[in-house]
CSV table of C-alpha atoms and ligand atoms in Angstrom, one decimal:
chain,number,residue,atom,x,y,z
A,2,MET,CA,12.4,2.4,23.3
A,3,LEU,CA,12.1,-0.7,21.2
A,4,ALA,CA,12.6,-0.4,17.4
A,5,GLY,CA,12.7,-3.0,14.6
A,6,ARG,CA,15.8,-1.9,12.6
A,7,ILE,CA,17.7,-3.0,9.6
A,8,HIS,CA,21.5,-3.0,9.8
A,9,ALA,CA,22.4,-4.5,6.4
A,10,THR,CA,20.6,-6.4,3.7
A,11,GLY,CA,18.8,-9.3,5.4
A,12,LYS,CA,19.8,-8.2,8.9
A,13,VAL,CA,16.9,-7.0,11.0
A,14,SER,CA,16.9,-6.9,14.8
A,15,VAL,CA,14.7,-5.4,17.6
A,16,ASP,CA,17.0,-2.9,19.3
A,17,ASN,CA,16.7,-0.7,22.4
A,18,ILE,CA,17.4,2.9,21.2
A,19,SER,CA,16.9,6.4,22.6
A,20,LEU,CA,13.7,8.4,22.0
A,21,PRO,CA,13.9,10.6,18.8
A,22,SER,CA,14.4,14.3,19.1
A,23,VAL,CA,11.5,16.6,18.1
A,24,GLY,CA,12.2,19.5,15.8
A,25,PRO,CA,10.2,22.8,15.9
A,26,GLY,CA,7.9,21.6,13.1
A,27,ASP,CA,7.7,18.0,14.3
A,28,VAL,CA,5.5,15.9,16.5
A,29,LEU,CA,6.3,12.9,18.7
A,30,VAL,CA,3.8,10.1,18.0
A,31,LYS,CA,3.3,7.2,20.4
A,32,ILE,CA,2.8,4.4,17.9
A,33,GLN,CA,-0.2,2.2,18.6
A,34,ALA,CA,-0.1,0.0,15.5
A,35,SER,CA,2.2,-0.5,12.6
A,36,GLY,CA,1.7,-2.6,9.4
A,37,VAL,CA,4.2,-5.0,8.0
A,38,CYS,CA,4.2,-4.6,4.2
A,39,HIS,CA,5.7,-6.3,1.2
A,40,SER,CA,7.7,-3.1,0.6
A,41,ASP,CA,9.4,-3.7,3.9
A,42,VAL,CA,10.4,-7.1,2.6
A,43,HIS,CA,11.8,-5.5,-0.5
A,44,ILE,CA,13.9,-3.2,1.7
A,45,ILE,CA,15.1,-6.1,3.8
A,46,ASN,CA,16.0,-8.3,0.9
A,47,GLY,CA,17.9,-5.4,-0.8
A,48,MET,CA,15.6,-4.7,-3.8
A,49,LEU,CA,14.9,-1.2,-2.3
A,50,PRO,CA,17.9,-0.5,-0.1
A,51,PRO,CA,17.7,2.4,2.3
A,52,PRO,CA,20.3,5.2,1.7
A,53,LYS,CA,21.9,4.5,5.1
A,54,TYR,CA,22.0,1.8,7.8
A,55,PRO,CA,20.8,1.3,10.4
A,56,VAL,CA,17.3,2.6,10.0
A,57,THR,CA,14.0,1.8,11.8
A,58,LEU,CA,11.7,0.0,9.3
A,59,GLY,CA,8.0,0.5,8.7
A,60,HIS,CA,5.8,3.0,6.9
A,61,GLU,CA,2.3,2.1,8.0
A,62,GLY,CA,1.6,3.6,11.4
A,63,ALA,CA,-1.0,5.2,13.6
A,64,GLY,CA,-0.8,6.5,17.1
A,65,VAL,CA,-1.4,9.4,19.5
A,66,ILE,CA,0.4,12.7,19.5
A,67,GLU,CA,2.5,12.9,22.7
A,68,ARG,CA,4.5,16.1,22.1
A,69,THR,CA,4.5,18.9,19.5
A,70,GLY,CA,7.3,21.2,18.4
A,71,GLN,CA,6.8,24.9,19.1
A,72,GLU,CA,5.8,25.8,15.5
A,73,VAL,CA,3.1,23.1,15.2
A,74,THR,CA,-0.5,24.3,14.8
A,75,ASN,CA,-2.4,21.7,12.8
A,76,VAL,CA,-2.4,19.0,15.6
A,77,LYS,CA,-2.3,18.9,19.4
A,78,VAL,CA,-1.2,16.5,22.1
A,79,GLY,CA,-3.7,13.7,22.4
A,80,ASP,CA,-4.9,13.7,18.8
A,81,ARG,CA,-5.2,10.3,17.2
A,82,VAL,CA,-3.4,10.3,13.9
A,83,ALA,CA,-2.6,8.1,10.9
A,84,LEU,CA,0.8,8.8,9.3
A,85,TYR,CA,1.2,10.0,5.7
A,86,TYR,CA,4.3,8.0,5.1
A,87,MET,CA,6.1,10.7,3.1
A,88,SER,CA,7.5,14.1,3.9
A,89,PRO,CA,7.2,16.2,0.7
A,90,CYS,CA,9.3,19.3,0.3
A,91,GLY,CA,6.3,21.6,-0.5
A,92,GLN,CA,8.3,23.7,-2.9
A,93,CYS,CA,9.3,21.7,-6.0
A,94,LEU,CA,7.4,21.6,-9.3
A,95,TYR,CA,5.4,18.6,-8.3
A,96,CYS,CA,4.5,19.7,-4.7
A,97,THR,CA,3.3,23.1,-6.0
A,98,THR,CA,1.1,21.4,-8.7
A,99,GLY,CA,-0.8,19.0,-6.4
A,100,ARG,CA,1.5,16.0,-7.0
A,101,GLU,CA,3.4,15.8,-3.7
A,102,HIS,CA,3.5,12.0,-4.1
A,103,ILE,CA,6.2,12.4,-6.7
A,104,CYS,CA,8.0,15.2,-5.0
A,105,ASP,CA,11.6,15.7,-6.1
A,106,GLN,CA,12.9,15.7,-2.5
A,107,LEU,CA,10.6,12.9,-1.3
A,108,VAL,CA,11.6,11.1,1.8
A,109,SER,CA,9.6,8.2,3.3
A,110,LEU,CA,9.2,6.5,6.6
A,111,GLY,CA,11.3,3.3,7.1
A,112,LEU,CA,13.6,4.3,4.2
A,113,GLU,CA,15.1,7.7,4.4
A,114,LEU,CA,13.3,8.5,7.7
A,115,GLU,CA,13.1,6.5,10.9
A,116,GLY,CA,10.1,4.3,10.5
A,117,THR,CA,7.0,3.1,12.4
A,118,TRP,CA,8.3,-0.2,13.8
A,119,ALA,CA,9.0,1.5,17.0
A,120,GLU,CA,7.3,2.7,20.2
A,121,TYR,CA,7.7,6.4,19.2
A,122,LEU,CA,8.3,8.3,16.0
A,123,ALA,CA,9.2,12.0,15.4
A,124,MET,CA,8.0,13.4,12.1
A,125,SER,CA,6.8,16.6,10.4
A,126,ALA,CA,3.4,17.6,11.7
A,127,HIS,CA,2.3,18.1,8.1
A,128,SER,CA,2.4,14.3,7.6
A,129,MET,CA,-0.2,13.8,10.3
A,130,VAL,CA,-3.8,12.9,9.3
A,131,LYS,CA,-6.4,12.9,12.0
A,132,ILE,CA,-8.3,9.7,12.5
A,133,PRO,CA,-12.1,10.1,12.4
A,134,GLU,CA,-14.2,8.6,15.2
A,135,GLY,CA,-14.6,4.9,15.3
A,136,ILE,CA,-11.6,3.7,13.4
A,137,PRO,CA,-9.2,1.6,15.5
A,138,TYR,CA,-5.5,2.4,15.3
A,139,ASP,CA,-4.5,-0.8,13.5
A,140,GLN,CA,-7.0,-0.2,10.7
A,141,ALA,CA,-5.9,3.4,10.4
A,142,ALA,CA,-2.2,2.2,10.2
A,143,ILE,CA,-2.8,-0.1,7.3
A,144,ALA,CA,-5.0,2.5,5.6
A,145,GLY,CA,-1.8,4.5,5.1
A,146,CYS,CA,-0.5,2.1,2.5
A,147,ALA,CA,-2.5,-1.0,2.0
A,148,VAL,CA,-5.8,0.8,1.4
A,149,VAL,CA,-4.7,4.2,0.1
A,150,THR,CA,-2.4,2.7,-2.5
A,151,PRO,CA,-5.3,0.9,-4.4
A,152,PHE,CA,-7.4,4.0,-3.8
A,153,HIS,CA,-4.8,6.1,-5.7
A,154,ALA,CA,-4.6,3.3,-8.3
A,155,MET,CA,-8.4,3.4,-8.9
A,156,ASN,CA,-8.0,7.2,-9.5
A,157,VAL,CA,-5.1,6.6,-11.9
A,158,GLY,CA,-7.1,3.9,-13.7
A,159,GLN,CA,-10.2,6.1,-13.8
A,160,VAL,CA,-12.5,3.3,-13.0
A,161,LYS,CA,-16.1,4.2,-13.9
A,162,PRO,CA,-19.5,2.9,-13.0
A,163,GLY,CA,-20.2,-0.2,-15.0
A,164,ASP,CA,-16.6,-1.0,-15.9
A,165,THR,CA,-15.2,-4.5,-16.0
A,166,VAL,CA,-12.1,-4.5,-13.8
A,167,ALA,CA,-9.4,-7.2,-13.5
A,168,VAL,CA,-7.3,-7.3,-10.3
A,169,TYR,CA,-4.1,-9.3,-10.2
A,170,GLY,CA,-3.3,-10.2,-6.6
A,171,ALA,CA,-5.7,-10.7,-3.7
A,172,GLY,CA,-3.1,-10.2,-0.9
A,173,GLY,CA,-2.9,-7.3,1.5
A,174,VAL,CA,-3.2,-4.6,-1.1
A,175,GLY,CA,-5.1,-6.3,-3.9
A,176,ILE,CA,-7.9,-7.3,-1.6
A,177,HIS,CA,-8.6,-3.6,-1.0
A,178,GLY,CA,-8.2,-3.1,-4.8
A,179,VAL,CA,-11.2,-5.4,-5.2
A,180,GLN,CA,-13.2,-3.6,-2.6
A,181,LEU,CA,-12.4,-0.2,-4.0
A,182,ALA,CA,-13.2,-1.2,-7.6
A,183,LYS,CA,-16.7,-2.1,-6.2
A,184,LEU,CA,-16.9,1.3,-4.5
A,185,PHE,CA,-15.8,3.1,-7.8
A,186,GLY,CA,-18.8,1.3,-9.5
A,187,ALA,CA,-17.2,-1.6,-11.4
A,188,SER,CA,-20.0,-4.0,-12.4
A,189,LYS,CA,-17.7,-7.0,-12.9
A,190,ILE,CA,-14.6,-7.5,-10.8
A,191,ILE,CA,-12.3,-10.4,-11.8
A,192,SER,CA,-9.9,-11.3,-9.0
A,193,VAL,CA,-6.8,-13.3,-10.1
A,194,ASP,CA,-4.5,-15.1,-7.6
A,195,ILE,CA,-2.9,-18.5,-7.2
A,196,ASN,CA,-4.1,-18.9,-3.6
A,197,ALA,CA,-7.6,-20.2,-3.2
A,198,ARG,CA,-8.0,-18.8,0.3
A,199,LYS,CA,-7.1,-15.3,-0.9
A,200,LEU,CA,-9.5,-15.6,-3.8
A,201,GLU,CA,-12.3,-16.6,-1.4
A,202,ALA,CA,-11.5,-13.5,0.7
A,203,ALA,CA,-11.7,-11.4,-2.5
A,204,LYS,CA,-15.1,-12.8,-3.2
A,205,GLN,CA,-16.2,-11.8,0.3
A,206,VAL,CA,-15.4,-8.1,-0.5
A,207,GLY,CA,-16.9,-7.9,-3.9
A,208,ALA,CA,-15.1,-10.0,-6.6
A,209,THR,CA,-17.7,-11.3,-9.0
A,210,ASP,CA,-15.4,-13.8,-10.7
A,211,LEU,CA,-12.4,-15.7,-9.4
A,212,VAL,CA,-9.5,-16.9,-11.6
A,213,ASN,CA,-7.0,-19.2,-10.0
A,214,ALA,CA,-3.9,-18.7,-12.2
A,215,LYS,CA,-2.5,-22.0,-11.0
A,216,GLN,CA,-5.3,-23.7,-12.8
A,217,GLU,CA,-5.9,-21.6,-15.9
A,218,ASP,CA,-4.3,-18.9,-18.0
A,219,PRO,CA,-5.6,-15.7,-16.5
A,220,VAL,CA,-5.4,-13.7,-19.7
A,221,GLU,CA,-7.6,-16.3,-21.5
A,222,ALA,CA,-9.9,-16.5,-18.5
A,223,ILE,CA,-10.4,-12.7,-18.4
A,224,LYS,CA,-11.1,-12.7,-22.2
A,225,SER,CA,-13.6,-15.4,-21.9
A,226,LEU,CA,-15.4,-13.5,-19.1
A,227,THR,CA,-15.5,-10.4,-21.2
A,228,ASP,CA,-16.9,-11.7,-24.6
A,229,GLY,CA,-13.3,-12.1,-25.8
A,230,ARG,CA,-12.5,-8.4,-25.4
A,231,GLY,CA,-10.5,-8.0,-22.2
A,232,ALA,CA,-11.0,-5.8,-19.2
A,233,ASP,CA,-11.8,-2.1,-19.3
A,234,VAL,CA,-9.2,-1.5,-16.6
A,235,ALA,CA,-6.7,-4.0,-15.1
A,236,PHE,CA,-4.5,-3.6,-12.1
A,237,GLU,CA,-1.4,-5.5,-11.1
A,238,PHE,CA,-0.8,-5.5,-7.3
A,239,ILE,CA,1.9,-8.2,-7.1
A,240,GLY,CA,5.1,-7.0,-8.7
A,241,LEU,CA,6.1,-10.0,-10.8
A,242,LYS,CA,7.4,-10.0,-14.4
A,243,LEU,CA,4.9,-12.7,-15.3
A,244,THR,CA,1.8,-10.9,-13.9
A,245,GLN,CA,3.0,-7.5,-15.3
A,246,GLU,CA,3.1,-9.1,-18.8
A,247,GLN,CA,-0.3,-10.7,-18.2
A,248,LEU,CA,-1.6,-7.3,-17.0
A,249,VAL,CA,-0.8,-5.7,-20.3
A,250,LYS,CA,-2.5,-8.5,-22.3
A,251,SER,CA,-5.6,-8.4,-20.1
A,252,VAL,CA,-7.1,-5.1,-21.3
A,253,ARG,CA,-9.4,-4.6,-24.2
A,254,LYS,CA,-8.9,-2.2,-27.1
A,255,GLY,CA,-8.7,1.3,-25.6
A,256,GLY,CA,-8.4,-0.3,-22.1
A,257,VAL,CA,-6.1,0.9,-19.3
A,258,ALA,CA,-3.5,-1.3,-17.6
A,259,VAL,CA,-2.2,0.0,-14.2
A,260,MET,CA,1.0,-1.1,-12.6
A,261,VAL,CA,1.1,-1.0,-8.8
A,262,GLY,CA,3.3,-3.8,-7.6
A,263,ILE,CA,7.1,-3.3,-7.4
A,264,SER,CA,9.1,-5.9,-9.3
A,265,GLY,CA,12.5,-4.1,-9.8
A,266,ILE,CA,13.0,-6.0,-13.1
A,267,LYS,CA,12.2,-5.5,-16.8
A,268,PHE,CA,9.2,-7.0,-18.5
A,269,GLU,CA,8.2,-7.3,-22.1
A,270,ILE,CA,5.4,-5.8,-24.1
A,271,ASP,CA,4.3,-6.9,-27.5
A,272,ALA,CA,4.6,-3.4,-28.9
A,273,ASN,CA,2.5,-3.9,-32.0
A,274,ASP,CA,-0.2,-5.8,-30.2
A,275,PHE,CA,-0.4,-3.1,-27.5
A,276,LEU,CA,-0.2,-0.2,-30.0
A,277,PHE,CA,-2.9,-1.4,-32.3
A,278,LYS,CA,-5.1,-2.0,-29.3
A,279,GLY,CA,-4.9,1.7,-28.5
A,280,ALA,CA,-4.5,0.7,-24.9
A,281,GLN,CA,-2.7,2.6,-22.2
A,282,LEU,CA,-0.2,1.5,-19.6
A,283,ARG,CA,-0.2,3.7,-16.4
A,284,THR,CA,1.8,3.5,-13.2
A,285,THR,CA,1.1,4.5,-9.7
A,286,GLN,CA,3.5,5.9,-7.2
A,287,ASN,CA,2.6,6.6,-3.6
A,288,HIS,CA,-0.5,8.8,-3.0
A,289,THR,CA,-1.4,12.2,-1.7
A,290,ARG,CA,-2.4,13.2,1.9
A,291,ASP,CA,-5.8,14.1,0.6
A,292,HIS,CA,-6.2,10.5,-0.6
A,293,LEU,CA,-5.4,9.2,2.8
A,294,ALA,CA,-7.9,11.6,4.5
A,295,ARG,CA,-10.5,10.4,2.0
A,296,VAL,CA,-9.8,6.8,2.6
A,297,LEU,CA,-10.2,7.3,6.4
A,298,ASN,CA,-13.5,9.2,5.8
A,299,LEU,CA,-14.7,6.3,3.7
A,300,MET,CA,-13.8,3.9,6.5
A,301,SER,CA,-15.5,6.0,9.2
A,302,THR,CA,-18.8,6.0,7.3
A,303,GLY,CA,-18.6,2.3,6.6
A,304,ARG,CA,-18.2,2.7,2.8
A,305,ILE,CA,-14.9,0.8,3.1
A,306,ASP,CA,-14.8,-2.1,5.6
A,307,ILE,CA,-11.3,-3.4,6.3
A,308,SER,CA,-12.2,-5.1,9.6
A,309,LYS,CA,-11.3,-8.5,8.2
A,310,SER,CA,-8.1,-7.4,6.5
A,311,ILE,CA,-5.7,-7.9,9.5
A,312,SER,CA,-4.9,-11.6,9.6
A,313,GLN,CA,-2.0,-11.7,12.0
A,314,LYS,CA,-1.1,-9.6,15.1
A,315,TYR,CA,2.4,-9.5,16.7
A,316,LYS,CA,4.0,-7.6,19.5
A,317,LEU,CA,6.7,-5.1,18.4
A,318,ALA,CA,9.2,-7.3,20.3
A,319,ASP,CA,8.3,-10.2,18.0
A,320,THR,CA,8.9,-8.2,14.8
A,321,LEU,CA,11.2,-10.9,13.4
A,322,LYS,CA,8.5,-13.5,13.6
A,323,ALA,CA,6.1,-11.1,11.8
A,324,VAL,CA,8.7,-10.5,9.0
A,325,GLU,CA,9.3,-14.3,8.7
A,326,SER,CA,5.6,-14.9,8.4
A,327,LEU,CA,5.3,-12.4,5.5
A,328,GLU,CA,8.5,-13.6,3.8
A,329,ASN,CA,7.5,-17.2,3.9
A,330,GLN,CA,3.8,-16.6,3.2
A,331,LYS,CA,3.0,-18.8,6.2
A,332,GLU,CA,-0.8,-19.0,6.5
A,333,SER,CA,-0.9,-16.7,3.4
A,334,PRO,CA,-1.3,-13.5,5.5
A,335,LEU,CA,-3.5,-10.7,4.3
A,336,ARG,CA,-2.1,-7.9,6.5
A,337,ILE,CA,0.2,-8.2,9.5
A,338,VAL,CA,0.2,-5.6,12.3
A,339,LEU,CA,2.7,-4.9,15.1
A,340,TYR,CA,1.5,-3.5,18.4
A,341,PRO,CA,3.6,-2.0,21.2
B,23,ZN,ZN1,3.3,-0.5,2.5
B,24,ZN,ZN1,8.4,18.6,-3.5
């Protein structure tokens, strides 16, 4: 089968490899669509190196169950499934207290486990989430990261009806952050980006105010849009030192700043300013299977519409072109999907 694999930092190729073996608790999934995510770029450029090379990349996938191991009871051959990209141990302190997303033994697709940029994937049946009627495979695939990540973030930020929310980043994840902030009841949603096209896309899905950070200081802009106070809740979906520092300054007294983007570097907080504001800084990490099932249900009933989120489509054989497009930000992609 074809698989987009990383062999060393910066070295990705589409290889012909043998089909994966299926353990007693595993299923074999025929992948129908797989997302290309900024986390994949972080893995490729060495910021998040996999524990061993080579490994098949990709963690956003959906497909159809082709075979099941003899112990599998929760899904059957022919089921359409989205992949929960992690395989939690089920036994550690975190797994047994409803926090499987920070499991001590957590392994993830496209990092410790062979990923979704392939024609087939074998994985624990517990990581399969059935796709409700009416959701195409490509939307189900990107739901597993690009939509469920901001869904988890909205829960972490505890966005409430009537809140003013600031969202840094209007790319493939931030754009869904805007849409979910609306779903969670935010009355004012301030979208911040440096790309006018992405800001326009954010407006289409619910942003009430747009701030182009190339043209104005976003912290000042957010303050002036909130009577000088700052946002009730602010999110950073980019992963840059600059925007993380702006995030912290963007919340009002008692406000909540939520880090989502991965930067891999340190950033500075004016400790007194933040302390005297009585504000909170929270972080998100992954999501639970329940969150993914909820997101798919919201999509199936039309409460979340991500039909315009996929901006580029590539064949699996053209994986390198897809990666190049995301790395170079050609045509400022929202979400890129690979198809077999
Ligand atoms: Zn992702
Ligand atoms: Zn665990």
